[in-house]
Tab-separated table of C-alpha atoms in Angstrom:
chain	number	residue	atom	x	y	z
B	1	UNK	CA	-3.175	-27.039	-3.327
B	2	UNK	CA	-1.255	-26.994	-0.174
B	3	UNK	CA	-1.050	-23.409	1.199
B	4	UNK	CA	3.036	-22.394	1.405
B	5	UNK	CA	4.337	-22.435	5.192
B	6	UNK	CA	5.008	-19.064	5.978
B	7	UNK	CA	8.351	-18.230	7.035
B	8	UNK	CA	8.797	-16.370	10.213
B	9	UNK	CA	10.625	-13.187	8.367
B	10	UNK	CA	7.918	-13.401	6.003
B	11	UNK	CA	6.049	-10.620	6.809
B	12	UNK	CA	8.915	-8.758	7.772
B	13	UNK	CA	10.109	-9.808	4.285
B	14	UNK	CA	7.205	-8.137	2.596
B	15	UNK	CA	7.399	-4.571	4.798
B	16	UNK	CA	10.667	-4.249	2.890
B	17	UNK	CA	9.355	-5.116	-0.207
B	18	UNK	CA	6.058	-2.447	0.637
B	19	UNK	CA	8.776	0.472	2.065
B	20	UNK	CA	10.703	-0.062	-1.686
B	21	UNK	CA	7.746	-0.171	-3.720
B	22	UNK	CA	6.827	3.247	-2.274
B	23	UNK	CA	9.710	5.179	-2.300
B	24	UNK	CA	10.079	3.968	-5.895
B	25	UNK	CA	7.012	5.534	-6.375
B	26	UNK	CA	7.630	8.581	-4.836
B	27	UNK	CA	10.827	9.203	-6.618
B	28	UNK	CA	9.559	8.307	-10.102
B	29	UNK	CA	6.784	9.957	-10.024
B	30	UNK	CA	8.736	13.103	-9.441
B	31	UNK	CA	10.942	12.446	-12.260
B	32	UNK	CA	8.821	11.575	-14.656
B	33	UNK	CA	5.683	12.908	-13.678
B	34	UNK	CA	2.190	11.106	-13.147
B	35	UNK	CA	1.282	10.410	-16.815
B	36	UNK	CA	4.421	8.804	-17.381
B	37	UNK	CA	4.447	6.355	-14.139
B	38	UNK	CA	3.779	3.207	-14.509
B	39	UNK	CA	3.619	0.069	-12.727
B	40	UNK	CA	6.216	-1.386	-14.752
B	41	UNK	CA	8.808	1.334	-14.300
B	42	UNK	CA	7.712	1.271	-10.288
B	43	UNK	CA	8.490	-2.427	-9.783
B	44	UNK	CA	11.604	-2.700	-11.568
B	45	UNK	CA	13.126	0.523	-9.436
B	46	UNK	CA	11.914	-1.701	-6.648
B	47	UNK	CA	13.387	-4.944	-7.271
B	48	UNK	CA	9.937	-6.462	-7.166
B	49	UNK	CA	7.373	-8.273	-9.211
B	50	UNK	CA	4.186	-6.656	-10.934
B	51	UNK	CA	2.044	-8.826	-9.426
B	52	UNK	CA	3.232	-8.293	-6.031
B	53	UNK	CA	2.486	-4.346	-6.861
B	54	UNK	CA	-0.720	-5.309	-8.602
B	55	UNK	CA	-1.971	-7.509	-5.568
B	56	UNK	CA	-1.476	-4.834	-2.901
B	57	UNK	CA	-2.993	-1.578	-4.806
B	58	UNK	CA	-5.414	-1.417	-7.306
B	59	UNK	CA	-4.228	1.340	-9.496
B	60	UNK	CA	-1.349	3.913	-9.425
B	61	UNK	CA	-3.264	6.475	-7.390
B	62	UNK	CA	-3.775	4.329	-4.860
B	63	UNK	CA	-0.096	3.124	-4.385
B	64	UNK	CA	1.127	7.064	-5.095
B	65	UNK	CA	-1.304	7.817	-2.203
B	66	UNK	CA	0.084	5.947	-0.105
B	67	UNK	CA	4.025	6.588	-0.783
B	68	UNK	CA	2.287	9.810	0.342
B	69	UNK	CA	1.134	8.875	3.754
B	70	UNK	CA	3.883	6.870	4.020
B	71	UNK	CA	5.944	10.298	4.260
B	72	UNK	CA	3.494	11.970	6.178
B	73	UNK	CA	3.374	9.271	8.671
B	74	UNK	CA	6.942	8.311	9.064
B	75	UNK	CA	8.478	12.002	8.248
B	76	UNK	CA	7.165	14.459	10.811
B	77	UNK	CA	4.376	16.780	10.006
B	78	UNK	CA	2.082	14.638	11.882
B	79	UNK	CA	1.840	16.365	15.522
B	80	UNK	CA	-0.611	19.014	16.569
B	81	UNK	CA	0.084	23.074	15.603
B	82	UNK	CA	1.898	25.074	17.419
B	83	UNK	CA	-0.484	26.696	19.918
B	84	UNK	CA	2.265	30.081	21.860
B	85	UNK	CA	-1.353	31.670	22.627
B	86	UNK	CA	-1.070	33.584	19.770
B	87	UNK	CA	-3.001	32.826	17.052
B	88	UNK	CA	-1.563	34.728	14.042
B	89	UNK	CA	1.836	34.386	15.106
B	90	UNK	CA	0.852	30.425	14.989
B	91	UNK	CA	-0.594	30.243	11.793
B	92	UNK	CA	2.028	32.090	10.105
B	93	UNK	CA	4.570	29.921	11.167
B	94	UNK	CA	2.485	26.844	10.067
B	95	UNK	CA	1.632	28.457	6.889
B	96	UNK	CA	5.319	30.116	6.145
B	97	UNK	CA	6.573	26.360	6.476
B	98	UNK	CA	4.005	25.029	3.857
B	99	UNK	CA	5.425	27.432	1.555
B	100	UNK	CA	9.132	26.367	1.960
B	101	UNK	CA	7.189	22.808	1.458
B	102	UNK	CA	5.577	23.672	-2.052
B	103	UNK	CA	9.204	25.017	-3.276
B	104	UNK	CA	11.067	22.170	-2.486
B	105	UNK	CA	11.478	20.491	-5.680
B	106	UNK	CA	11.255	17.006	-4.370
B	107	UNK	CA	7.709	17.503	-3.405
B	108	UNK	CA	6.837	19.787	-6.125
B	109	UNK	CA	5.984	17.107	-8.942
B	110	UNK	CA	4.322	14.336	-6.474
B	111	UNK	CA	2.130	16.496	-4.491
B	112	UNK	CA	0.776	17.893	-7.902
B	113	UNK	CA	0.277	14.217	-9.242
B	114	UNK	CA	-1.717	13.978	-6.111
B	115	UNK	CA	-3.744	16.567	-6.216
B	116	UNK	CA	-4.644	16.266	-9.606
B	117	UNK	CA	-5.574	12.231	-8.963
B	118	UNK	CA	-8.146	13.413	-6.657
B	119	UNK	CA	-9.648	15.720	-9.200
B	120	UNK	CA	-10.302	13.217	-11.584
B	121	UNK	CA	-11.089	10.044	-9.402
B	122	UNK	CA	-13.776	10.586	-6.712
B	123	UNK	CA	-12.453	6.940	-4.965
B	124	UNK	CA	-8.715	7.972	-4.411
B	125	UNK	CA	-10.481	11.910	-3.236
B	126	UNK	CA	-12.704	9.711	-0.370
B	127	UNK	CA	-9.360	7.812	0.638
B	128	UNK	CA	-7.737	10.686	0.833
B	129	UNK	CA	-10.252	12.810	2.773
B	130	UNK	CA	-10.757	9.957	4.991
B	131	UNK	CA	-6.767	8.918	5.549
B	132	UNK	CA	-4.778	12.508	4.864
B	133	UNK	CA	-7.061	15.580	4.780
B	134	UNK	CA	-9.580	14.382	7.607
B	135	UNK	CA	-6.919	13.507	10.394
B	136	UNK	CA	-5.055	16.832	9.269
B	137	UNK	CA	-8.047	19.017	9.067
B	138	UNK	CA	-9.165	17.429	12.851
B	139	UNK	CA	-5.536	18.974	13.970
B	140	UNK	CA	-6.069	22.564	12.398
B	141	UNK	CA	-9.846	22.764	13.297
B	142	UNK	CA	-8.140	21.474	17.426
B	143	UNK	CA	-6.065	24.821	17.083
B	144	UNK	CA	-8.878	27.086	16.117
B	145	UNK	CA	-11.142	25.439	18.849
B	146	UNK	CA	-8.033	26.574	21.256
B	147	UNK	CA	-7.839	30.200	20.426
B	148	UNK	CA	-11.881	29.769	20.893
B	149	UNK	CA	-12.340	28.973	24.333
B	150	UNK	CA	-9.116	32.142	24.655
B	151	UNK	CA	-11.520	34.478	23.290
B	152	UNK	CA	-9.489	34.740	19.705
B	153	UNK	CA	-11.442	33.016	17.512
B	154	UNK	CA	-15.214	33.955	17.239
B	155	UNK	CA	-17.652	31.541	18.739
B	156	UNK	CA	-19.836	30.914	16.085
B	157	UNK	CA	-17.468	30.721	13.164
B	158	UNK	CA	-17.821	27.558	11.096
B	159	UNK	CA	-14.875	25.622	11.717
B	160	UNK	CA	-14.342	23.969	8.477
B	161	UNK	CA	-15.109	26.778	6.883
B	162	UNK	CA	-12.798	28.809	8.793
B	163	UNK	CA	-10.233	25.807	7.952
B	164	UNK	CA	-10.385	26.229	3.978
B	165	UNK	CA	-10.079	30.282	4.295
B	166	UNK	CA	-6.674	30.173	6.391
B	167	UNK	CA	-4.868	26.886	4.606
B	168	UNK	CA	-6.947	26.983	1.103
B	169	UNK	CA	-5.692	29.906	-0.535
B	170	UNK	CA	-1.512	28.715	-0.146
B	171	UNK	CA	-2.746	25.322	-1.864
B	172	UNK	CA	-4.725	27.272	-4.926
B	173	UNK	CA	-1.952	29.720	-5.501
B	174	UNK	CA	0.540	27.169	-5.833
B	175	UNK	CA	-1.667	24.176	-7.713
B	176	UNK	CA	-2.928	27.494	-10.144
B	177	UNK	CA	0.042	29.249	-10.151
B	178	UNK	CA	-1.924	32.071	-10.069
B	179	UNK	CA	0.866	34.782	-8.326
B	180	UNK	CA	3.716	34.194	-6.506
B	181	UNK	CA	4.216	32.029	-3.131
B	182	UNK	CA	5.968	33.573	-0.270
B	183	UNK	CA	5.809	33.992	3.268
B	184	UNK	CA	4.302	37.712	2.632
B	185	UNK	CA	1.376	36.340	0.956
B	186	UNK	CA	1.260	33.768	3.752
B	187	UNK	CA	0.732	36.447	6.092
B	188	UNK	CA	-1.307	38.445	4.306
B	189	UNK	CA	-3.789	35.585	4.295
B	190	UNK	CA	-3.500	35.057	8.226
B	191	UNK	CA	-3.929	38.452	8.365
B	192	UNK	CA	-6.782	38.880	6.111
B	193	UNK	CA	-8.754	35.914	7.226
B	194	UNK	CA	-8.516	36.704	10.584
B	195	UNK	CA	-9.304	40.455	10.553
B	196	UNK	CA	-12.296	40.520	7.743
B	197	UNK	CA	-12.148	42.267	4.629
B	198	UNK	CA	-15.200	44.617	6.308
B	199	UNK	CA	-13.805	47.875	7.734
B	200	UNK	CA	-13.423	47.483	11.772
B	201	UNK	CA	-14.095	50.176	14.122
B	202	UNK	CA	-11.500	51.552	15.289
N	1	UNK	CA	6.384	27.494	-55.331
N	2	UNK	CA	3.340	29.974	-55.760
N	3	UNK	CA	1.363	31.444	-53.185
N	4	UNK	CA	-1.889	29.995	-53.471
N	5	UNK	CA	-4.398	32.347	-54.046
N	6	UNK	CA	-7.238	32.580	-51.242
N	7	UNK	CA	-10.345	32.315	-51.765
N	8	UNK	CA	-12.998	35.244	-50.645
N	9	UNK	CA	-14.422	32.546	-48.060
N	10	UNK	CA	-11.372	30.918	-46.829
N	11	UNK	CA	-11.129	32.666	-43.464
N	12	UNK	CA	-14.800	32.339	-43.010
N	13	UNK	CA	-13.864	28.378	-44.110
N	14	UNK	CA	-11.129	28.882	-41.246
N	15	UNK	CA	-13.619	30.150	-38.897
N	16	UNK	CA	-16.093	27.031	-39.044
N	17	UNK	CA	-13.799	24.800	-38.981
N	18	UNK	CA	-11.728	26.666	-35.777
N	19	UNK	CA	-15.906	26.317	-34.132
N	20	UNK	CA	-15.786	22.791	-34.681
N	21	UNK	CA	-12.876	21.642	-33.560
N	22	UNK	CA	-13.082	23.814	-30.324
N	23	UNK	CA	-16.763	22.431	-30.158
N	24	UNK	CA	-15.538	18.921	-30.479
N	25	UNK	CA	-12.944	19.578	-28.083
N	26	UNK	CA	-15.432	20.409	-25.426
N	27	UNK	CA	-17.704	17.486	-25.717
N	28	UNK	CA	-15.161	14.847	-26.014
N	29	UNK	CA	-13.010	15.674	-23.271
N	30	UNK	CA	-16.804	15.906	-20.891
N	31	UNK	CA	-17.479	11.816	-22.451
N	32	UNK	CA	-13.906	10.672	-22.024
N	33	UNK	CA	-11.589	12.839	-19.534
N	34	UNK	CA	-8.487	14.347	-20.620
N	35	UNK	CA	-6.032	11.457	-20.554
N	36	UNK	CA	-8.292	9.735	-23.522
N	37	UNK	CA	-8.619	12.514	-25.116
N	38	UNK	CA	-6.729	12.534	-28.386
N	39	UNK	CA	-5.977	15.271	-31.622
N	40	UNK	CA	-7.302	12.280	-33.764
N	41	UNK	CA	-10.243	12.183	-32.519
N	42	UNK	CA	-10.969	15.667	-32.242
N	43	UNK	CA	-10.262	15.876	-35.767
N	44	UNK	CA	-12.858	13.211	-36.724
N	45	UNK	CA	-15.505	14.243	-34.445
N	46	UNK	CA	-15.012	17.609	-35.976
N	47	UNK	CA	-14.431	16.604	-39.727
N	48	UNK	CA	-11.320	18.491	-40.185
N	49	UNK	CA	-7.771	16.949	-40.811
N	50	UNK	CA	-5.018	16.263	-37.915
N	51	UNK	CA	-2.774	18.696	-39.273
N	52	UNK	CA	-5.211	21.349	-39.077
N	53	UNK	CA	-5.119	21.137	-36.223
N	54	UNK	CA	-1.204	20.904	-35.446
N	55	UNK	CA	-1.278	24.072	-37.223
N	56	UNK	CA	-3.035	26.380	-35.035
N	57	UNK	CA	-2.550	24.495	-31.842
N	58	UNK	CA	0.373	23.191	-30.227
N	59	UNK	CA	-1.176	20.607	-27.499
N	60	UNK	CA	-4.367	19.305	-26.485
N	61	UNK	CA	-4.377	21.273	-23.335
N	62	UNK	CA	-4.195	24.616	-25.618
N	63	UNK	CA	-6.713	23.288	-27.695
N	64	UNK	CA	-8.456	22.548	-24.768
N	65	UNK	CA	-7.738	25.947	-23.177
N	66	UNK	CA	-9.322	27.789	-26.513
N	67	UNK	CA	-12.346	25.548	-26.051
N	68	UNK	CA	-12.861	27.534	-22.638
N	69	UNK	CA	-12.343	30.549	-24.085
N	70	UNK	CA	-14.605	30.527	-26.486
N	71	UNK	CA	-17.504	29.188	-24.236
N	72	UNK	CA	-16.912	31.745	-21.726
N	73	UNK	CA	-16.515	34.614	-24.528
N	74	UNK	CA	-19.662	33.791	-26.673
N	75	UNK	CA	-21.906	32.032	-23.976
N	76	UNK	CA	-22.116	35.271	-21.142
N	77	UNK	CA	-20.475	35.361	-17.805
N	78	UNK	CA	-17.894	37.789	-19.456
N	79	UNK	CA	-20.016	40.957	-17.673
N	80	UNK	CA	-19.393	42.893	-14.634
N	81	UNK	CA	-20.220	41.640	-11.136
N	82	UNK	CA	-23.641	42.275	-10.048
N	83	UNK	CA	-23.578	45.934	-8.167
N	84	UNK	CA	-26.741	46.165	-5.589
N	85	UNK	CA	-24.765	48.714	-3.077
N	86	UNK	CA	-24.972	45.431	-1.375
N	87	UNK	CA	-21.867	43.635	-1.595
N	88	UNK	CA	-22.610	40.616	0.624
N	89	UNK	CA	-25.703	39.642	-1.306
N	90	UNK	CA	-23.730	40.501	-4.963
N	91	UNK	CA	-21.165	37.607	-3.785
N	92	UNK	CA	-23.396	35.363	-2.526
N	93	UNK	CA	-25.695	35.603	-6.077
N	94	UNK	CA	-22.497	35.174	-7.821
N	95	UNK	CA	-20.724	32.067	-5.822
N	96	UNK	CA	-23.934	30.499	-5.830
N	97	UNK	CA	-24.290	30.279	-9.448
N	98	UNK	CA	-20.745	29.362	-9.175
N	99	UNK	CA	-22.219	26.509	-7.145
N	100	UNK	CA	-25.005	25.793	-9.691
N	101	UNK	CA	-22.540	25.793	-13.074
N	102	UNK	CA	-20.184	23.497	-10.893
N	103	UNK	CA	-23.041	20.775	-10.297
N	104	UNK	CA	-24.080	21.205	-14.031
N	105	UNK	CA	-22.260	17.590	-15.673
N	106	UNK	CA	-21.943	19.266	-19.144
N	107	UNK	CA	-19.056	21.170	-17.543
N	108	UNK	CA	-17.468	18.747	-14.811
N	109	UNK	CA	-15.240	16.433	-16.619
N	110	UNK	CA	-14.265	19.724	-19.300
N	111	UNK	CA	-13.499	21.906	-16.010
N	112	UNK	CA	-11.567	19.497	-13.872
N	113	UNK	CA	-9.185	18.495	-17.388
N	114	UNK	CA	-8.349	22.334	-17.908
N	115	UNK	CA	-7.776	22.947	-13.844
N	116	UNK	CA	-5.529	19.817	-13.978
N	117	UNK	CA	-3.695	20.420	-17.359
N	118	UNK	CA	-2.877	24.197	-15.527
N	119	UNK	CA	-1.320	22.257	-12.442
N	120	UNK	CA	1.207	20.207	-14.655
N	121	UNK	CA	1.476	22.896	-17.299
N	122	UNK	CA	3.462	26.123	-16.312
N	123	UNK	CA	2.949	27.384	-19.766
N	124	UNK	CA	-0.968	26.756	-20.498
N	125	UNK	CA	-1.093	28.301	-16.640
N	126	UNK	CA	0.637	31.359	-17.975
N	127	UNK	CA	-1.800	31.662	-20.778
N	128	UNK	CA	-4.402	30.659	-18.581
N	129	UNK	CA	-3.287	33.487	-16.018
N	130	UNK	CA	-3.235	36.079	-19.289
N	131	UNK	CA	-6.286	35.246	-20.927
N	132	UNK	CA	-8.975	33.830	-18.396
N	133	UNK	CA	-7.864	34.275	-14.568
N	134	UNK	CA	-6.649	37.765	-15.068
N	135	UNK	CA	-9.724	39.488	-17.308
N	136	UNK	CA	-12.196	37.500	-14.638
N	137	UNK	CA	-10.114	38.433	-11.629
N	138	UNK	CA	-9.639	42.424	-12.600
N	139	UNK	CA	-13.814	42.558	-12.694
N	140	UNK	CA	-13.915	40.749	-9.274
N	141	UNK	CA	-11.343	43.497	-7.955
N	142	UNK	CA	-13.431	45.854	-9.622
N	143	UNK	CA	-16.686	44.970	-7.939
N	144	UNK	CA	-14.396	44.977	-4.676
N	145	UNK	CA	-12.863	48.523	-5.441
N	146	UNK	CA	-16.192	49.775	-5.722
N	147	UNK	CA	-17.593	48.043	-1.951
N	148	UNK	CA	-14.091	50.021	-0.675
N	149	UNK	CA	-15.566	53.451	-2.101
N	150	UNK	CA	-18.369	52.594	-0.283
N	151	UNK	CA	-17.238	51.563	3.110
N	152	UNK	CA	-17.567	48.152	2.865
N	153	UNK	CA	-14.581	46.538	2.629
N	154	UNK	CA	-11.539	47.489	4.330
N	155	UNK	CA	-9.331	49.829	2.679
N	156	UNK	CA	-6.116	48.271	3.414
N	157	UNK	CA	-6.987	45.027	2.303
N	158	UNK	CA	-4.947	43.742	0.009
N	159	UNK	CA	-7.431	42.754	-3.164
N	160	UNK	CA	-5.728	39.730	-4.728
N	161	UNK	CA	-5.983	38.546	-0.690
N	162	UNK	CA	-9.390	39.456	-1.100
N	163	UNK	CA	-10.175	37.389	-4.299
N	164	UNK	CA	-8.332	34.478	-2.996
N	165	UNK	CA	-9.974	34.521	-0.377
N	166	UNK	CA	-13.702	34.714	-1.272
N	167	UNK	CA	-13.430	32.428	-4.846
N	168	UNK	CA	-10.875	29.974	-4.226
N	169	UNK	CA	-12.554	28.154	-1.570
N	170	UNK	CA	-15.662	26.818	-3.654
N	171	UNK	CA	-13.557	26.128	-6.385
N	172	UNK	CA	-11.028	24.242	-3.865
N	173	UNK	CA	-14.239	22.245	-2.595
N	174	UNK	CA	-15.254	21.186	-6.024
N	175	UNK	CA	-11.488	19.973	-7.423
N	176	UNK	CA	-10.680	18.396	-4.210
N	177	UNK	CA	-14.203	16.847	-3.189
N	178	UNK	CA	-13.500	17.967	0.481
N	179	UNK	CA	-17.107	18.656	1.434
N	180	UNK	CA	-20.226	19.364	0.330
N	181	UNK	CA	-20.870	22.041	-2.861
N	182	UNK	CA	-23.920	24.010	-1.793
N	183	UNK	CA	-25.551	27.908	-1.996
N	184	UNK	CA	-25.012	27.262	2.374
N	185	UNK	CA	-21.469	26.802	1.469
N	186	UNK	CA	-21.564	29.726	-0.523
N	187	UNK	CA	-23.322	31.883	1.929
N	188	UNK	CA	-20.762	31.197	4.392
N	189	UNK	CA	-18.001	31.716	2.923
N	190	UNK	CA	-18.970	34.816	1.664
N	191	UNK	CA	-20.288	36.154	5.746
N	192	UNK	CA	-16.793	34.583	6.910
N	193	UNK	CA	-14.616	36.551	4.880
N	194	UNK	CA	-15.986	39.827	5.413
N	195	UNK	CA	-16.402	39.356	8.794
N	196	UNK	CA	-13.041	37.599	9.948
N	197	UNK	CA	-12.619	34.601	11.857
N	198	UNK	CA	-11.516	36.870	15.313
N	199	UNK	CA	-14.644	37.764	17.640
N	200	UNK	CA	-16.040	41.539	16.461
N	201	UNK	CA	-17.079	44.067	19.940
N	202	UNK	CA	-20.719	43.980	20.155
């Protein structure tokens, strides 16, 4: 079988195709929710094929992952923190915006599908720790190496672990709904994490 | 039509079969995940009809919910924290058996469904937040009100903070599969929180 010639807006052909198929995904996902997506649905909101889905991801996750990055990439959000000097004041601004982020009801739906996909598929959790959470945790843990070498952070703290105290508890509260998200508790966490729940001389 | 009369067993009858569904419950959803798991074959595995089990439950993730419950209510765990005088070592026995029960595969696939149903499921969070969270969480606060009388926590701190703060990050690990579950882990997040990320005066 001869092999097609390819068509000099070809690939440019199939970027469009890839940008739809995403932000089909993104959207339906958040109407519908996960368990209800479906490749089907996907690639006729896209004006595309199944197979064309089909040859490009291998399951839902992986192409609701990547309507994900997608965002993440094209939409902001990907730029180092803040660094004034001041480390609270910095990660309360950074932490106050994720909140606005988890009540905006656009997001709210997807980033739970997400989140929940990683929980049950250990492939789509290593893609994202190696694609999302790695590059984003390298930014936070740059910060905190920052307000090291300025004598704010302590030396021998544990970066990552200092990394899933300040930006774990927003994500838990919201994914468990376990008490209410605002910017208070956002503080209070800054505040909390940085300061030790031991008693401090005064 | 007539009441019919019940029978000096029947709620004993009730009781067995209420074990065996919630039984089946638990072992099915650990071989198959959530998404598989169905009411129909809940009700075989436990030998009871469907529409027993409509009746007392109105979704899987309920059922599912109940299937918790009961493990954690007959099975131990439901005690106080440990209470030394020591509270660094008390958290650091109790996350690391947190550790251990999270590596234990009888509980995985069971533990990540109910965690997951809770993110999609305002309503099973609520009763979640009622029955489970808030009982376990008042005898963490507990054990933390007591290391305040002491001296050794901070007696501004706010204790929800506190909670979040020392127990959401192993259980954050585990759902998200960001690093490695171990007693280290455990240890570390336990010295971190009391003693704050910013540098303490010699």
């Amino acid at each position: 079988m001869p092999t097609p010639k390819v068509a000099p807006d070809s690939s440019r052909r199939s970027e469009t195709a890839r940008r739809a198929i995403l932000a089909a995904a993104f959207d339906l996902v958040g109407e519908m929710g996960y368990a209800k997506l479906s490749i089907e649905g996907i690639a006729a909101a896209a004006g595309v094929g199944k197979q064309t889905i089909y040859r490009w991801w291998p399951s839902k996750g992986a192409l609701l992952f990547d309507a994900f990055l997608a965002l993440t990439t094209d939409g902001g959000q990907g730029g180092a923190l803040p660094d004034t000097g001041d480390l609270a004041a910095d990660l309360k601004l950074v932490l106050r915006a994720t909140v606005d982020e988890l009540h905006d009801p656009r997001y709210d739906l997807p980033m739970r599908a997400l989140h929940t996909e990683i929980v049950h598929d250990p492939a789509l959790a290593a893609d994202y720790a190696t694609r999302l959470d790695g590059p984003m945790r390298e930014l936070k843990k740059e910060r905190l190496r920052a307000a090291q070498r300025a004598g704010q952070l302590a030396e021998d703290v544990d970066l990552d672990v200092a990394v899933d105290l300040i930006f774990g508890p927003l994500l838990n509260r919201w994914l468990q709904r376990t008490g209410p998200l605002t910017h208070a508790y956002a503080d209070q966490v800054v505040d909390t994490a940085l300061g030790g729940l031991r008693p401090r001389e005064a």
